[in-house]
mmCIF file with all atom_site columns, C-alpha atoms in Angstrom:
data_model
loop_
_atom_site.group_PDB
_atom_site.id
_atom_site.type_symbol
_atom_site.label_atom_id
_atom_site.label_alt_id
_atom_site.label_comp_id
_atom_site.label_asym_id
_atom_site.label_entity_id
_atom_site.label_seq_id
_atom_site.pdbx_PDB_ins_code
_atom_site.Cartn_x
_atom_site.Cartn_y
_atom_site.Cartn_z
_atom_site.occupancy
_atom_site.B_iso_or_equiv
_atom_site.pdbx_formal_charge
_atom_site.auth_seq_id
_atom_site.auth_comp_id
_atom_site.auth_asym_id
_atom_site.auth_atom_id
_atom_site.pdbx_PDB_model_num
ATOM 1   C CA . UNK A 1 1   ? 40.592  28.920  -38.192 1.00 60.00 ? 535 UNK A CA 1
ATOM 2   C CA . UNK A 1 2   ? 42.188  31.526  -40.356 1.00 72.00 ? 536 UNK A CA 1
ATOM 3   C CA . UNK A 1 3   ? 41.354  31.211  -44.733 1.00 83.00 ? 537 UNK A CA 1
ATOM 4   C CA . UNK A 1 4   ? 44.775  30.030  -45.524 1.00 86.00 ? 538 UNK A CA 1
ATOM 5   C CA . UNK A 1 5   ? 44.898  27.615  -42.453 1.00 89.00 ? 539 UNK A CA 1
ATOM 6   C CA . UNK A 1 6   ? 41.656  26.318  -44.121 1.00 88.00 ? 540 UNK A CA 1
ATOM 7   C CA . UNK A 1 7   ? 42.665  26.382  -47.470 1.00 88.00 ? 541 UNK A CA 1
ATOM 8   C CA . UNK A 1 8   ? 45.751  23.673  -46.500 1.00 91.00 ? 542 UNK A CA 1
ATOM 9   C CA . UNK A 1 9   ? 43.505  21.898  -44.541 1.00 90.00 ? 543 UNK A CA 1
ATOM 10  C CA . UNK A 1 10  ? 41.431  21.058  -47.523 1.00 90.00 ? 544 UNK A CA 1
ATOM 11  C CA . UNK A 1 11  ? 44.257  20.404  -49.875 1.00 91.00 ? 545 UNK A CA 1
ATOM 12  C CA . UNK A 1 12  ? 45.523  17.891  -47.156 1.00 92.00 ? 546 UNK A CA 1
ATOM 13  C CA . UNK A 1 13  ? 42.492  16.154  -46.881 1.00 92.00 ? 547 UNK A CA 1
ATOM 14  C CA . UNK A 1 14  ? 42.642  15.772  -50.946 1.00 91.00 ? 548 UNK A CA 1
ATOM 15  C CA . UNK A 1 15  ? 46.100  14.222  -50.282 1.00 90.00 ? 549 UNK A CA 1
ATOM 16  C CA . UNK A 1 16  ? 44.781  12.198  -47.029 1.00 92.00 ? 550 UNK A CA 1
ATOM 17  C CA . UNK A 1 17  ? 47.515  13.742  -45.186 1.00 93.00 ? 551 UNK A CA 1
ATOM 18  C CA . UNK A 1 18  ? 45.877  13.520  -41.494 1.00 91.00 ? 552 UNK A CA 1
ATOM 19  C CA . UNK A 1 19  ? 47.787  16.321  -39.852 1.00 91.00 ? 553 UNK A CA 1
ATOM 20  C CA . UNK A 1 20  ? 50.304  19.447  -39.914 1.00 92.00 ? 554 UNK A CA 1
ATOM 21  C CA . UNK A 1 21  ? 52.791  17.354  -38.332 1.00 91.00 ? 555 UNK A CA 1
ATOM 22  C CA . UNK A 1 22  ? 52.214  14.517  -40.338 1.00 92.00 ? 556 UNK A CA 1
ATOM 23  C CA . UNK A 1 23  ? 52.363  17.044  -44.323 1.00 93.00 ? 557 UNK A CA 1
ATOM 24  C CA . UNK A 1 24  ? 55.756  18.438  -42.479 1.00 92.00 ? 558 UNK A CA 1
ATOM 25  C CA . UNK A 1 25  ? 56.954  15.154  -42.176 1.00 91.00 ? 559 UNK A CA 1
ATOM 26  C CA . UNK A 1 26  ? 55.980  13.880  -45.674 1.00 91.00 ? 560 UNK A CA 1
ATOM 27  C CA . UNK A 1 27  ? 57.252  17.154  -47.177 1.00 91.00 ? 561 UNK A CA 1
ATOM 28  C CA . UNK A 1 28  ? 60.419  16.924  -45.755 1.00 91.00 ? 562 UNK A CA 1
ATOM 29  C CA . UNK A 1 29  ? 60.268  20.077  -44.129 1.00 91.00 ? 563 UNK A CA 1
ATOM 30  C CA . UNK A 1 30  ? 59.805  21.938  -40.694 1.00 92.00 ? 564 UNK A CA 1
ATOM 31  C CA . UNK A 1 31  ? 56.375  22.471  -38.808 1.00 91.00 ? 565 UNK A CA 1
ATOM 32  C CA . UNK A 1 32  ? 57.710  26.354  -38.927 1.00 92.00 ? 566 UNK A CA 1
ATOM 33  C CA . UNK A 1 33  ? 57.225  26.498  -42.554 1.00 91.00 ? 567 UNK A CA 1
ATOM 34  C CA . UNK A 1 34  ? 54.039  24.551  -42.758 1.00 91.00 ? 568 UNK A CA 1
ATOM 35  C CA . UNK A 1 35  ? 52.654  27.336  -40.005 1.00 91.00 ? 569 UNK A CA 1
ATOM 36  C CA . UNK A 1 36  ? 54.260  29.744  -42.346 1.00 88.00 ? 570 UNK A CA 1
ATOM 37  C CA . UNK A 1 37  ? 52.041  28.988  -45.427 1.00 89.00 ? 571 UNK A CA 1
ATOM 38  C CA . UNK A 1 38  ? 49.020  28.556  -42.369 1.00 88.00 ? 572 UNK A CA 1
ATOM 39  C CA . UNK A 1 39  ? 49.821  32.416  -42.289 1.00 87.00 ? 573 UNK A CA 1
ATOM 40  C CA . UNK A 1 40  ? 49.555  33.534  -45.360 1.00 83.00 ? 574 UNK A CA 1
ATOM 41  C CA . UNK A 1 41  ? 53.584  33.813  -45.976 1.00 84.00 ? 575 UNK A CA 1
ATOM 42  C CA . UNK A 1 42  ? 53.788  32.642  -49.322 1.00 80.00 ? 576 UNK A CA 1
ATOM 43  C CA . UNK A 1 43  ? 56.248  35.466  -50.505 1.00 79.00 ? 577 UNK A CA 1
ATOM 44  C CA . UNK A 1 44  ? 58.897  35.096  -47.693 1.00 82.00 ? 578 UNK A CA 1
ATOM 45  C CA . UNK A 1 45  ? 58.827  31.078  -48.608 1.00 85.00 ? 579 UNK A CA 1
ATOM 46  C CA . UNK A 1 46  ? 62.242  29.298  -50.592 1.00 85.00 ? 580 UNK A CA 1
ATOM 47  C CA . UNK A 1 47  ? 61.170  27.790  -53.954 1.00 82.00 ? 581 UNK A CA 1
ATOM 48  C CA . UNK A 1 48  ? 62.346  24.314  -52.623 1.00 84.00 ? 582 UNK A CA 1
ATOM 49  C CA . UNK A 1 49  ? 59.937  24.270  -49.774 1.00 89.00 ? 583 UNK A CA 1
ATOM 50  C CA . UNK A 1 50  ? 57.199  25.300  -51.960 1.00 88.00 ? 584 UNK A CA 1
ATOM 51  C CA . UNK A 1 51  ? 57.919  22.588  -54.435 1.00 88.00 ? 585 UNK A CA 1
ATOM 52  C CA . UNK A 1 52  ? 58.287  19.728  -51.505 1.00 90.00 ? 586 UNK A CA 1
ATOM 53  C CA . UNK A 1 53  ? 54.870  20.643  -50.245 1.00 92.00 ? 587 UNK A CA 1
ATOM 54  C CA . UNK A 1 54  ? 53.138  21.070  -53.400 1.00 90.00 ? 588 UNK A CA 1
ATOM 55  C CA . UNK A 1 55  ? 54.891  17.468  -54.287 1.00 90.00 ? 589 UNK A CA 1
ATOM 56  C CA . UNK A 1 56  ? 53.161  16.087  -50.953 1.00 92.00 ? 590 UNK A CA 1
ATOM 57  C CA . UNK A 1 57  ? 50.218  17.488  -51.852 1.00 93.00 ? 591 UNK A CA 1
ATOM 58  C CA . UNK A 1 58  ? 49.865  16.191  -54.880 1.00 92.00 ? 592 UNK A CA 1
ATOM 59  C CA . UNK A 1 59  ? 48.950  19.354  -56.820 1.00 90.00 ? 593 UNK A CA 1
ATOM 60  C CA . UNK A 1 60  ? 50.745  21.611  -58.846 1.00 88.00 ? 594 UNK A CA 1
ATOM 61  C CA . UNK A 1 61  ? 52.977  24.093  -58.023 1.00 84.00 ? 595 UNK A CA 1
ATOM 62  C CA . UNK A 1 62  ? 50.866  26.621  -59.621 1.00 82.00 ? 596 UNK A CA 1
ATOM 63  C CA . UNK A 1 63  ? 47.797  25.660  -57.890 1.00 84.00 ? 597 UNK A CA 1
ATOM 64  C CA . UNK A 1 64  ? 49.457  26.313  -54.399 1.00 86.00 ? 598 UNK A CA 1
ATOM 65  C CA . UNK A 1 65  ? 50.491  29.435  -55.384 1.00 84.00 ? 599 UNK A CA 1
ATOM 66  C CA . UNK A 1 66  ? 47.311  30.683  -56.788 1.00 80.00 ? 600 UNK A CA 1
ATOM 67  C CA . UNK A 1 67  ? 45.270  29.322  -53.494 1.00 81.00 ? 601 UNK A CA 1
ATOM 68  C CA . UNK A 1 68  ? 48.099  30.938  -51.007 1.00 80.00 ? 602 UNK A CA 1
ATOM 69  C CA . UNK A 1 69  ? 49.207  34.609  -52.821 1.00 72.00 ? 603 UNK A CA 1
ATOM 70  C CA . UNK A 1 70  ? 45.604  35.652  -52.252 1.00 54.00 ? 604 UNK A CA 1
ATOM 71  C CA . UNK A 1 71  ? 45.068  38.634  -50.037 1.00 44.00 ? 605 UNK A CA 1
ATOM 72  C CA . UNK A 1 72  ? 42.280  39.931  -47.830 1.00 41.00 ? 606 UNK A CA 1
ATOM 73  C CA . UNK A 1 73  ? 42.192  43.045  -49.945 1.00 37.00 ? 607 UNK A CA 1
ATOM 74  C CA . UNK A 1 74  ? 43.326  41.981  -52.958 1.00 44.00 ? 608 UNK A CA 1
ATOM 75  C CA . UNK A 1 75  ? 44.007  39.123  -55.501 1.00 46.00 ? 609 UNK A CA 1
ATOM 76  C CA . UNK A 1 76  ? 47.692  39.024  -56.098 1.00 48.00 ? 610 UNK A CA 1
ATOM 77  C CA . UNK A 1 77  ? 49.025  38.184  -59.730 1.00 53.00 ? 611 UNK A CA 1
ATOM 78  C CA . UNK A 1 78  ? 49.477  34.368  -60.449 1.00 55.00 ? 612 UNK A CA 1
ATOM 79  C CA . UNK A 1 79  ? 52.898  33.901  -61.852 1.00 59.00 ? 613 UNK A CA 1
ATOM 80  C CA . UNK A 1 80  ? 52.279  32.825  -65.635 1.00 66.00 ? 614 UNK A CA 1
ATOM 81  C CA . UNK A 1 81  ? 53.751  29.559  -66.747 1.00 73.00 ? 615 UNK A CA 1
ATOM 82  C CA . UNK A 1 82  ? 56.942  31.052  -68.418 1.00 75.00 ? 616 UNK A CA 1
ATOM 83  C CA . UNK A 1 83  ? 57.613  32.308  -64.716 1.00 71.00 ? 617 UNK A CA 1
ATOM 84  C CA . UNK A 1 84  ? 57.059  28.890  -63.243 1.00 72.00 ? 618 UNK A CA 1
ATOM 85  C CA . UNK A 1 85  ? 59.230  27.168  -65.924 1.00 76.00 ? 619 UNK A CA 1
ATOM 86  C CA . UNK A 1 86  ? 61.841  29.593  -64.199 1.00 75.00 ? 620 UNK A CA 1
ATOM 87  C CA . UNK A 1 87  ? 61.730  29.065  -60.995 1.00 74.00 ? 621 UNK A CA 1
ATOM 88  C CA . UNK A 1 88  ? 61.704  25.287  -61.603 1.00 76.00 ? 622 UNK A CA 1
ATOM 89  C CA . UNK A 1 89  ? 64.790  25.808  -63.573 1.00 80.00 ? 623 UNK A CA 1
ATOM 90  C CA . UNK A 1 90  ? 66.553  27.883  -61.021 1.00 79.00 ? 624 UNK A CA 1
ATOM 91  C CA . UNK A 1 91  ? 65.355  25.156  -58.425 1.00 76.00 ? 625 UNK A CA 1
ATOM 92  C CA . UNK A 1 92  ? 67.183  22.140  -60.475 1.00 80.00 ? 626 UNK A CA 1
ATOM 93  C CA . UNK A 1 93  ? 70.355  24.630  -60.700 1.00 81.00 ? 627 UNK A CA 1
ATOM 94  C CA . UNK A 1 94  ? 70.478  25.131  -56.999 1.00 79.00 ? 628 UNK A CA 1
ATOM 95  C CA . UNK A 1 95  ? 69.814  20.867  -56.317 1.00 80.00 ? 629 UNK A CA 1
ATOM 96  C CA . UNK A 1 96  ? 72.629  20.344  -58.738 1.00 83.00 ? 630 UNK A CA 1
ATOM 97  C CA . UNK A 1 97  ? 75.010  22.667  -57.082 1.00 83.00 ? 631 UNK A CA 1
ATOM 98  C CA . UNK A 1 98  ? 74.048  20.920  -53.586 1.00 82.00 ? 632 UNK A CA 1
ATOM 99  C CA . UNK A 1 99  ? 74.871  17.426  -55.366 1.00 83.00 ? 633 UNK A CA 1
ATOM 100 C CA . UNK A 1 100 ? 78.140  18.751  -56.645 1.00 84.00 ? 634 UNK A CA 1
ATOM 101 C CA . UNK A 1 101 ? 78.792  20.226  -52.897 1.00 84.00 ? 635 UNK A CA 1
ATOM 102 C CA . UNK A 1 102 ? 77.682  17.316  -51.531 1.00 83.00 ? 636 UNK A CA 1
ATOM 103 C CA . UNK A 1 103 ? 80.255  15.562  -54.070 1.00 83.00 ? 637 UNK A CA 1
ATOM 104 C CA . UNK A 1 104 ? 83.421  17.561  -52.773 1.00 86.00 ? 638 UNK A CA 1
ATOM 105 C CA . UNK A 1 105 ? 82.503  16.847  -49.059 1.00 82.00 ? 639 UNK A CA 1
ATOM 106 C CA . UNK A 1 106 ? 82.613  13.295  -49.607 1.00 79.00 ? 640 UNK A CA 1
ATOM 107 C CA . UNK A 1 107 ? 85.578  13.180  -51.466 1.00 79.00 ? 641 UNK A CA 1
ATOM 108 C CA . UNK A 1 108 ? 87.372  15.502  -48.411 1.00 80.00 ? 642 UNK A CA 1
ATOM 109 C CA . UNK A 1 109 ? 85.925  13.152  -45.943 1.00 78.00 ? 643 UNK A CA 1
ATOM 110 C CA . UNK A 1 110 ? 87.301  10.365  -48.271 1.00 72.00 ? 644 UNK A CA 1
ATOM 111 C CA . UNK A 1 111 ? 90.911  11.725  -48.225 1.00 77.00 ? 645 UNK A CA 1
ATOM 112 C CA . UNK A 1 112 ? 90.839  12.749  -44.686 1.00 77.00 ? 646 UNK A CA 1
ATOM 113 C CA . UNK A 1 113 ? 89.666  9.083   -44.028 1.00 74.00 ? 647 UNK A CA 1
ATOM 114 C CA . UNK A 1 114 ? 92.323  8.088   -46.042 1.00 70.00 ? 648 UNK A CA 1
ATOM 115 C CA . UNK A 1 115 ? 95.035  9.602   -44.515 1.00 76.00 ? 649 UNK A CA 1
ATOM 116 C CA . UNK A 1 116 ? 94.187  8.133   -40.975 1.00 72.00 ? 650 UNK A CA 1
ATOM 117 C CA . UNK A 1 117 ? 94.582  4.898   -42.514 1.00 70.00 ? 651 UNK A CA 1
ATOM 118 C CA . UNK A 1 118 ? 97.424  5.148   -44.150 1.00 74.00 ? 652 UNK A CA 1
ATOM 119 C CA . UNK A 1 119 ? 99.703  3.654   -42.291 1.00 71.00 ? 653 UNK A CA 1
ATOM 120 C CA . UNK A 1 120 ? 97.211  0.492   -42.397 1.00 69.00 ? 654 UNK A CA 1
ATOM 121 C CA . UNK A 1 121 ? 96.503  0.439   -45.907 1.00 65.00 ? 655 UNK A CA 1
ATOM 122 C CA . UNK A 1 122 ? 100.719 0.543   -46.727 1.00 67.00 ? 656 UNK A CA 1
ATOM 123 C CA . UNK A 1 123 ? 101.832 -2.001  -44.027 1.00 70.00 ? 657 UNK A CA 1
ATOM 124 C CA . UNK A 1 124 ? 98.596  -4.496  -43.433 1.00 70.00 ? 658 UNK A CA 1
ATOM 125 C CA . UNK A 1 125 ? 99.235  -5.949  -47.110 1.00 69.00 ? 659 UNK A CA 1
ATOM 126 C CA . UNK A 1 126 ? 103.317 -6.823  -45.970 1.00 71.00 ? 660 UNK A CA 1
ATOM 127 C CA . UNK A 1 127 ? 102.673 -7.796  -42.164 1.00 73.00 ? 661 UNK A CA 1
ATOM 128 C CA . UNK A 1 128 ? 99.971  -10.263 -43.787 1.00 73.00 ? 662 UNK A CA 1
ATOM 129 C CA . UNK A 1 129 ? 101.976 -11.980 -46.073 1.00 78.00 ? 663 UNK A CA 1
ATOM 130 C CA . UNK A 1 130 ? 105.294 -12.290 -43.715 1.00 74.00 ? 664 UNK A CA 1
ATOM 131 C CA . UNK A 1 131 ? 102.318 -14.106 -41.144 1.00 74.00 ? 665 UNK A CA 1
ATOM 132 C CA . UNK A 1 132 ? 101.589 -16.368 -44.159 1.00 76.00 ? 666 UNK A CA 1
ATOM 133 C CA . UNK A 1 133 ? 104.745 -17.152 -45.117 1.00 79.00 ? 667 UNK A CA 1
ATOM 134 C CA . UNK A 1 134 ? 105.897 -17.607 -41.052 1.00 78.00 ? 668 UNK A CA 1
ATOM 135 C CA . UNK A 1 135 ? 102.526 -19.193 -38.994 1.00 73.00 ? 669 UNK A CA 1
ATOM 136 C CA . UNK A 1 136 ? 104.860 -19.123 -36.233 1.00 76.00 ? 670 UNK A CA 1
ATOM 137 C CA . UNK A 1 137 ? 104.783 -15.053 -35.876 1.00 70.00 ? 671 UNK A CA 1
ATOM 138 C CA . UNK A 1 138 ? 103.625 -13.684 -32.820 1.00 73.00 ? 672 UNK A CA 1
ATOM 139 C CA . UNK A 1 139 ? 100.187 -12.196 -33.861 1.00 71.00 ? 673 UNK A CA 1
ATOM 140 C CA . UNK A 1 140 ? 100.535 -9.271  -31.357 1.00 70.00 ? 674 UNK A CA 1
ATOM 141 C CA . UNK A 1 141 ? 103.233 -8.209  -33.179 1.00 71.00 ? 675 UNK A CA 1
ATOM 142 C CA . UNK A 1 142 ? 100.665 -7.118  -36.287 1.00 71.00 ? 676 UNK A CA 1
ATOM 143 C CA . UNK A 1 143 ? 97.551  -5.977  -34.045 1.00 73.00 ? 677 UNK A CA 1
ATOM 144 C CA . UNK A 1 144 ? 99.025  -2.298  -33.402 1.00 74.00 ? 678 UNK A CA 1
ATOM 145 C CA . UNK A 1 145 ? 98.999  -2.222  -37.557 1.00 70.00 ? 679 UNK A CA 1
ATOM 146 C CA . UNK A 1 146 ? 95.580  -2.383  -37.307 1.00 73.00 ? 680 UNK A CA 1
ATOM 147 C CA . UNK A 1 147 ? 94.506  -1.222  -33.753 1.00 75.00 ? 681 UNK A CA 1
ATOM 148 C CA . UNK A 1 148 ? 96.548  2.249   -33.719 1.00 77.00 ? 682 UNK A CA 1
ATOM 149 C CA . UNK A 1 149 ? 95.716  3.592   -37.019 1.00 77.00 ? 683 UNK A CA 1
ATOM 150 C CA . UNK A 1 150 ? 91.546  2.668   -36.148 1.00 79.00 ? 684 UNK A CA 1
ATOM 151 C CA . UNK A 1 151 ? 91.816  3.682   -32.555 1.00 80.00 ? 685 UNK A CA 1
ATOM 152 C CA . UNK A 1 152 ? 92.873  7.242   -33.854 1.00 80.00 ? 686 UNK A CA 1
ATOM 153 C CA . UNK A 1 153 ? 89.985  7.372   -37.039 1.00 78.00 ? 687 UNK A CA 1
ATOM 154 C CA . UNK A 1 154 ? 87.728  6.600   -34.380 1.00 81.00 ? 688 UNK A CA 1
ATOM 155 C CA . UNK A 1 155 ? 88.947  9.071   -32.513 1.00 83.00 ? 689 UNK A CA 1
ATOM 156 C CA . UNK A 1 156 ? 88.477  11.584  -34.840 1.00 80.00 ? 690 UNK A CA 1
ATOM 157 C CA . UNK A 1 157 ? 84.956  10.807  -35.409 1.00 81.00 ? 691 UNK A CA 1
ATOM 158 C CA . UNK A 1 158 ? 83.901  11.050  -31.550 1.00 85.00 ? 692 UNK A CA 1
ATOM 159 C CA . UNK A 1 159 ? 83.339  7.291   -31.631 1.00 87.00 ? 693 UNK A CA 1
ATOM 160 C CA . UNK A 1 160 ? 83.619  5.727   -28.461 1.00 88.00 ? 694 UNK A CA 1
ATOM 161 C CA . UNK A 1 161 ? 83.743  1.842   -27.091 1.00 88.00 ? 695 UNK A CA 1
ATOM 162 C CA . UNK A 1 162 ? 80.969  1.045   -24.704 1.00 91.00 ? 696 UNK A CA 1
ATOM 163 C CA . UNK A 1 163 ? 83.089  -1.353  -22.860 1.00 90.00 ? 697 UNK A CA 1
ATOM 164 C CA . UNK A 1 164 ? 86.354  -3.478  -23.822 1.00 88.00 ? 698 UNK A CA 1
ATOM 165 C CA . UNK A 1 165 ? 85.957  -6.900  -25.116 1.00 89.00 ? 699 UNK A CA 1
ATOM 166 C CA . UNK A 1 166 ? 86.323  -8.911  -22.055 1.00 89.00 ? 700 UNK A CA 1
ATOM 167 C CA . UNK A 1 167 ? 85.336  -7.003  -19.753 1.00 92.00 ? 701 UNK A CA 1
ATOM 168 C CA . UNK A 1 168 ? 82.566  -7.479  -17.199 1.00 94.00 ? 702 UNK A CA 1
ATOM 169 C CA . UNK A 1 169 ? 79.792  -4.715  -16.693 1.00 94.00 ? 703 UNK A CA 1
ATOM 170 C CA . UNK A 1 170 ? 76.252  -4.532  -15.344 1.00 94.00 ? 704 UNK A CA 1
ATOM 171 C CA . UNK A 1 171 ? 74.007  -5.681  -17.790 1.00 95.00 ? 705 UNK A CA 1
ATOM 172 C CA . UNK A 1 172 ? 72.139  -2.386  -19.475 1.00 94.00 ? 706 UNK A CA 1
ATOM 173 C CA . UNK A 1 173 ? 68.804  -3.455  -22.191 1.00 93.00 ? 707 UNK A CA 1
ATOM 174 C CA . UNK A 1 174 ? 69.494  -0.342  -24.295 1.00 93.00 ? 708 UNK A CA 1
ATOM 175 C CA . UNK A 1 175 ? 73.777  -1.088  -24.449 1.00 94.00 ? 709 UNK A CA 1
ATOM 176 C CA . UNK A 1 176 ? 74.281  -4.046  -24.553 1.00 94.00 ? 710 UNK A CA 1
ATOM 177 C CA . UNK A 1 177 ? 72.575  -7.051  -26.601 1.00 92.00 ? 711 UNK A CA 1
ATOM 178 C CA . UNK A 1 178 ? 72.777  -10.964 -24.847 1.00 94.00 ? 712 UNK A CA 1
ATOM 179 C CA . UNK A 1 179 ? 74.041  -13.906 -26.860 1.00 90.00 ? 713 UNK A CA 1
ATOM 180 C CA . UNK A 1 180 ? 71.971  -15.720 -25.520 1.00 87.00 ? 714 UNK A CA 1
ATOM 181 C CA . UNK A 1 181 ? 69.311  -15.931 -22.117 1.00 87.00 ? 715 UNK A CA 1
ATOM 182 C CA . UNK A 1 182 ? 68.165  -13.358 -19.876 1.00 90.00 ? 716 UNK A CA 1
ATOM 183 C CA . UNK A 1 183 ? 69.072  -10.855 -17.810 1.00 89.00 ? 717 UNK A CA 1
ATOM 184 C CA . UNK A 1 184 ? 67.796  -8.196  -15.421 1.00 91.00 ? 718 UNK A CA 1
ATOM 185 C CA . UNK A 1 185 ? 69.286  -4.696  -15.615 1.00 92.00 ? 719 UNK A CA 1
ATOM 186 C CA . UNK A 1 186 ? 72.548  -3.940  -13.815 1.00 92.00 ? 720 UNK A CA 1
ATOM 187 C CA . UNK A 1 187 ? 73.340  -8.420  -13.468 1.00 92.00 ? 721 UNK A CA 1
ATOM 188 C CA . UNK A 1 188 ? 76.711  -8.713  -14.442 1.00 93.00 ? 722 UNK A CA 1
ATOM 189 C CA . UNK A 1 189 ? 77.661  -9.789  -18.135 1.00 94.00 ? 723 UNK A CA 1
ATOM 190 C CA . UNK A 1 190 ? 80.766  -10.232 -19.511 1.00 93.00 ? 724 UNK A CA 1
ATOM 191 C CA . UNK A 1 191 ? 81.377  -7.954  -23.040 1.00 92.00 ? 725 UNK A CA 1
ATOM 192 C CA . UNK A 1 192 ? 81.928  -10.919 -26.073 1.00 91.00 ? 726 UNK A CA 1
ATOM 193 C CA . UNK A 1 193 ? 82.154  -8.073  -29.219 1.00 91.00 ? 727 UNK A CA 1
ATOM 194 C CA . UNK A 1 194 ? 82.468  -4.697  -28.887 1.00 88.00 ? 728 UNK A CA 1
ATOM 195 C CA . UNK A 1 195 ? 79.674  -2.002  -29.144 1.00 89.00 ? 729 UNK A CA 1
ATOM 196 C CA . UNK A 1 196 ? 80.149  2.004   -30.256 1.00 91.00 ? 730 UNK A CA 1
ATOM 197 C CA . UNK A 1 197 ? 78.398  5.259   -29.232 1.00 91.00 ? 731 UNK A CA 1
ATOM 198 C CA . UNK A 1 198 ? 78.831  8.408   -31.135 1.00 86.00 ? 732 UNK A CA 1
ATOM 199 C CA . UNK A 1 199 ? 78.386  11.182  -28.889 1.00 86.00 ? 733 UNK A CA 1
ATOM 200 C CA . UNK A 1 200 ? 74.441  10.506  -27.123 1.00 86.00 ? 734 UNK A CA 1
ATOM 201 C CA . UNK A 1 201 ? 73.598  8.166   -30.400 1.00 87.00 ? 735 UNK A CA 1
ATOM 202 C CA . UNK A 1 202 ? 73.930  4.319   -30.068 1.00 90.00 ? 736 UNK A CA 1
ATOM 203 C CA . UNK A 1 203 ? 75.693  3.127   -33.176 1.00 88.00 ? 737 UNK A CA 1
ATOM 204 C CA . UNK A 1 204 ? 76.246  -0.605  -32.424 1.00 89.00 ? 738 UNK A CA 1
ATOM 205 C CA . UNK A 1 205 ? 75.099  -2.514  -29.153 1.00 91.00 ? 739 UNK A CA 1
ATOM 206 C CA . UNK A 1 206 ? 77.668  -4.410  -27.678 1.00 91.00 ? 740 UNK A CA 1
ATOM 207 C CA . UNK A 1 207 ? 77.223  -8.272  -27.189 1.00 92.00 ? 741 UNK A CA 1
ATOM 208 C CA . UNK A 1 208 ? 77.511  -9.482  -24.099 1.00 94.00 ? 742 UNK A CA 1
ATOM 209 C CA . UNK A 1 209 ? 77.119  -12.959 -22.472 1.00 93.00 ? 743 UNK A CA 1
ATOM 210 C CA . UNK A 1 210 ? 76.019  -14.214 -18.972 1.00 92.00 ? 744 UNK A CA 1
ATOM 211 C CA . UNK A 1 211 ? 78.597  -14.498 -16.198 1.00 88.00 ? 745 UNK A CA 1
ATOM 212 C CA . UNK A 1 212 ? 78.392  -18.046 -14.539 1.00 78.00 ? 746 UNK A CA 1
ATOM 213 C CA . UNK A 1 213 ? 77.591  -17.856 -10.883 1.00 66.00 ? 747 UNK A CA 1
ATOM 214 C CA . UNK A 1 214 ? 79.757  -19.293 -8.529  1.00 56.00 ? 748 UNK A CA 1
#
């Protein structure tokens, strides 16, 4: 076991972190930069990671830099505390900039969003009062307001359906989720509300119910 692989070892059993795995996870950061500061890397390390480890190791940010800039050879300077004030600085300048970016994405996403729905937003509001002023309007004359313009949004997004309401498909435990009952994998069920998948991630499982044998 190397000195600097020993060193984090006994700052993570201070912090009763149990593993490497387990301090990248609480740190928020890879296992590649937790082997880095294993090495000896210290120098070639972003501020931010060194801040989100010393944070999940409970210590100072000066104390992991004066246990991890050490050499074989030679004891490298420890930046002063003027020097740390610094880099903390430029570290809450660079988190504010990635709020502010994160800001501006949102809002494009927003207005992007927006203009998919448009033609919901400006006709739902008339279509619903001309149905409440006249009960006897066909309602599948206002469902393409709302299907079309959400069909397309969810194109956009890679959203898919797993099956159409109504239909009937073999019965999968990881799809599909029963109203009520049991049934075995691949017994037909009949879908009762809809279920989405987003590329290989399950977003919503669809309900389904039991099909009544004949």
């Amino acid at each position: 076991m190397s000195d600097f692989t020993q060193k984090l070892h006994n700052l993570m059993q201070q912090a009763s972190i149990s593993s490497f795995k387990a301090l990248s996870r609480q740190a928020g950061v890879s296992e590649y930069q937790v082997l880095r500061l294993r090495q000896g890397k210290l120098e070639q390390m972003r501020l931010d990671i060194l801040l989100k480890l010393s944070k999940a190791l409970q210590i100072p940010l000066s104390e992991l830099l004066s246990a991890f800039l050490e050499s074989d050879i030679e004891h490298s300077p420890v930046p002063n505390p003027q020097e740390i004030a610094d880099l903390k600085k430029e570290y809450e300048r660079s988190q504010l900039q990635l709020e502010q970016q994160r800001e501006i994405l949102q809002q494009q996403f927003q207005q992007s969003s927006l203009q998919l729905l448009e033609p919901l937003l400006l006709q739902w509001p008339t279509a619903a009062q001309k149905a409440r002023e006249n009960p006897e309007l066909a309602a599948v004359k206002i469902v393409p307001l709302v299907e079309k313009p959400l069909e397309k949004l969810l194109q956009v997004w890679g959203i898919e359906a797993i099956a159409p309401v109504g239909s009937q498909i073999p019965y999968d435990p990881q799809l599909h989720q029963l109203k009520a009952g049991t049934a075995q994998p691949g017994e037909t069920v009949k879908v009762t509300h809809i279920g989405y998948v987003q590329g290989e991630r399950l977003l919503y499982r669809a309900t389904v119910s039991l099909v009544e044998r004949s």
